[in-house]
Short mmCIF file of C-alpha atoms in Angstrom, two decimals:
data_model
loop_
_atom_site.label_atom_id
_atom_site.label_comp_id
_atom_site.label_asym_id
_atom_site.label_seq_id
_atom_site.Cartn_x
_atom_site.Cartn_y
_atom_site.Cartn_z
CA UNK A 6 11.57 -25.18 -20.65
CA UNK A 7 14.68 -27.50 -20.40
CA UNK A 8 15.12 -30.58 -18.40
CA UNK A 9 16.12 -28.67 -15.30
CA UNK A 10 15.86 -30.15 -12.06
CA UNK A 11 16.28 -28.62 -8.83
CA UNK A 12 18.40 -30.55 -5.99
CA UNK A 13 17.59 -31.00 -2.59
CA UNK A 14 20.27 -28.32 -1.70
CA UNK A 15 18.27 -25.97 -3.99
CA UNK A 16 15.05 -26.60 -2.51
CA UNK A 17 16.43 -25.98 0.93
CA UNK A 18 18.23 -22.70 0.13
CA UNK A 19 14.79 -21.40 -1.24
CA UNK A 20 13.19 -22.56 2.22
CA UNK A 21 16.09 -20.86 4.09
CA UNK A 22 15.39 -17.59 2.04
CA UNK A 23 11.86 -17.84 2.99
CA UNK A 24 12.65 -18.01 6.59
CA UNK A 25 15.12 -15.32 6.15
CA UNK A 26 12.29 -12.99 4.85
CA UNK A 27 9.92 -13.91 7.60
CA UNK A 28 12.54 -12.86 10.19
CA UNK A 29 12.98 -9.21 8.62
CA UNK A 30 9.23 -8.81 7.82
CA UNK A 31 9.00 -5.73 9.82
CA UNK A 32 11.91 -4.08 7.75
CA UNK A 33 9.67 -4.21 4.62
CA UNK A 34 8.23 -0.84 5.13
CA UNK A 35 5.16 0.84 5.60
CA UNK A 36 2.79 -2.40 5.46
CA UNK A 37 -0.04 -3.09 7.85
CA UNK A 38 0.00 -5.61 10.45
CA UNK A 39 -2.64 -7.76 8.89
CA UNK A 40 -0.44 -8.19 5.88
CA UNK A 41 2.66 -8.88 7.64
CA UNK A 42 0.62 -11.54 9.70
CA UNK A 43 -0.49 -13.08 6.32
CA UNK A 44 3.02 -12.86 4.88
CA UNK A 45 4.37 -14.87 8.11
CA UNK A 46 1.96 -17.31 7.78
CA UNK A 47 2.13 -17.86 3.96
CA UNK A 48 6.27 -17.84 4.15
CA UNK A 49 5.74 -20.39 7.02
CA UNK A 50 3.70 -22.60 5.01
CA UNK A 51 5.73 -22.48 1.85
CA UNK A 52 8.85 -23.00 3.92
CA UNK A 53 7.37 -26.26 5.50
CA UNK A 54 6.30 -27.54 2.38
CA UNK A 55 9.56 -27.00 0.57
CA UNK A 56 11.39 -28.87 3.41
CA UNK A 57 8.82 -31.70 3.16
CA UNK A 58 9.77 -31.95 -0.54
CA UNK A 59 13.49 -32.13 0.04
CA UNK A 60 12.96 -34.82 2.80
CA UNK A 61 11.03 -36.93 0.48
CA UNK A 62 13.48 -36.36 -2.28
CA UNK A 63 16.10 -37.40 0.26
CA UNK A 64 14.46 -40.40 1.24
CA UNK A 65 13.90 -41.43 -2.56
CA UNK A 66 17.62 -40.88 -3.31
CA UNK A 67 18.26 -43.26 -0.40
CA UNK A 68 16.02 -46.00 -1.57
CA UNK A 69 16.76 -45.14 -5.23
CA UNK A 70 13.08 -44.71 -6.24
CA UNK A 71 11.67 -41.91 -8.14
CA UNK A 72 7.98 -40.51 -7.15
CA UNK A 73 5.95 -38.37 -9.27
#
């Protein structure tokens, strides 16, 4: 893989898409309630983690530091 870096906007976009999927989860077809519930929890956790990453990246950008 190349030296591609995701921007804050890229990460926020993915988080937005995860939220959108969670909102329309009932439109996904014949899926059990348990699976839909697990999907909602997983998407929520992933969205939250991505938003934390974006926030930390924004803080690093403001302070000029780089964390890894």
